[in-house]
Amino acid sequence: DPITTDMRTLTEELEKFAKDKKVEIDTLKVREEYRKDFLGNVSHELKTPLFTVQGYIETLLDGAMNDKNVRKKYLQRASKGVDRLIYIIKDLDLITKLEVGELHLEKENFDIVELIQSVFDLLEMKAEKKNIVLTFDMDYSRPIHVYADKEKIQRVITNLLVNSLKYGRRDGTTEVSVENLIKNKVIVRITDNGEGIPKRYIPRLFERFYRVDQSGSRKEGGSGLGLAIVKHIIEAHEEKIYVESEIEVGSEFSFTLEKSKVKVNP
Ligand code: ADP
């Protein structure tokens, strides 16, 4: 009977329509949750440095301004607070772009050993402050060419090394090595002998804004975005990132990269 068939088709159509709408609403709800959560975290992270800056400015206005030495000290601290705000906002901008897939990879062939050395140089002062030695645990005189987005991998190495300095022990060591893994892959390892991370926190480390409570991370400046950025960049390369850690012994973060296919003359 054509009418019954028509009715059935219509019912099916309607059911499908309702189902699609439900899925749409569910997706919107998840997005809304995500957005609220994100905004909550953002305002929380921004509040601390903002209140610090506000505190110094108010104290200056209340009279501290009249003392030349105090004035300079407070202005320097307020300026540090502003630097921290800028740093967090830059990280936020980057993670947002990474999460919505707006950041495209620009892959090229480059020497990963040389890149690591350049990041060592940039972090030298920071390392000296805690008397931490940044060193290679390999023959660093031989180049190792990889195929990846150089700028983003520099960011990965920087974030991991900065963490090793922040959570590393005074007079400690951070060692980096690059090894052949399988035919077309290398693995970069960054090992510190710092405070380590309790096992139960490891699964959440790469979530944005996640910071281990007991660790020195609250006193250490940071946005809690460093490892989330690292994970996004590595996953965008379709590579893997690993972490192993033991309390009081140290942590090792490692990630894989694709070897360069181009033969480079030594
Ligand atoms: P943060 O800005 O807090 O450093 P990250 O995303 O870079 O944010 O790191 C998240 C948390 O993981 C840190 O707050 C810290 O508790 C822990 N962590 C990261 N790297 C190390 C490390 N090398 N040793 C010990 N703890 C670490």
Short mmCIF file of N, CA and C in Angstrom, two decimals, residues 109 145 183 259-266:
data_model
loop_
_atom_site.label_atom_id
_atom_site.label_comp_id
_atom_site.label_asym_id
_atom_site.label_seq_id
_atom_site.Cartn_x
_atom_site.Cartn_y
_atom_site.Cartn_z
N ASN A 109 63.57 19.51 6.54
CA ASN A 109 64.65 18.66 7.04
C ASN A 109 65.61 19.52 7.83
N HIS A 145 69.50 14.19 11.14
CA HIS A 145 68.48 14.94 10.40
C HIS A 145 67.10 14.33 10.54
N LYS A 183 63.47 1.76 11.76
CA LYS A 183 64.04 2.20 10.50
C LYS A 183 63.97 3.71 10.24
N LYS A 259 62.70 10.38 10.71
CA LYS A 259 64.03 10.67 10.18
C LYS A 259 63.91 11.30 8.80
N SER A 260 64.87 12.14 8.49
CA SER A 260 64.88 12.76 7.18
C SER A 260 65.21 11.71 6.12
N LYS A 261 64.49 11.78 5.00
CA LYS A 261 64.75 10.80 3.92
C LYS A 261 65.86 11.28 3.00
N VAL A 262 66.09 12.59 3.06
CA VAL A 262 67.10 13.17 2.18
C VAL A 262 68.48 12.83 2.72
N LYS A 263 69.35 12.40 1.83
CA LYS A 263 70.73 12.13 2.26
C LYS A 263 71.46 13.46 2.37
N VAL A 264 71.95 13.74 3.57
CA VAL A 264 72.65 15.02 3.74
C VAL A 264 74.15 14.73 3.81
N ASN A 265 74.90 15.48 3.04
CA ASN A 265 76.36 15.28 3.07
C ASN A 265 76.94 15.77 4.37
N PRO A 266 77.85 14.97 4.96
CA PRO A 266 78.44 15.41 6.23
C PRO A 266 79.33 16.65 6.04
#
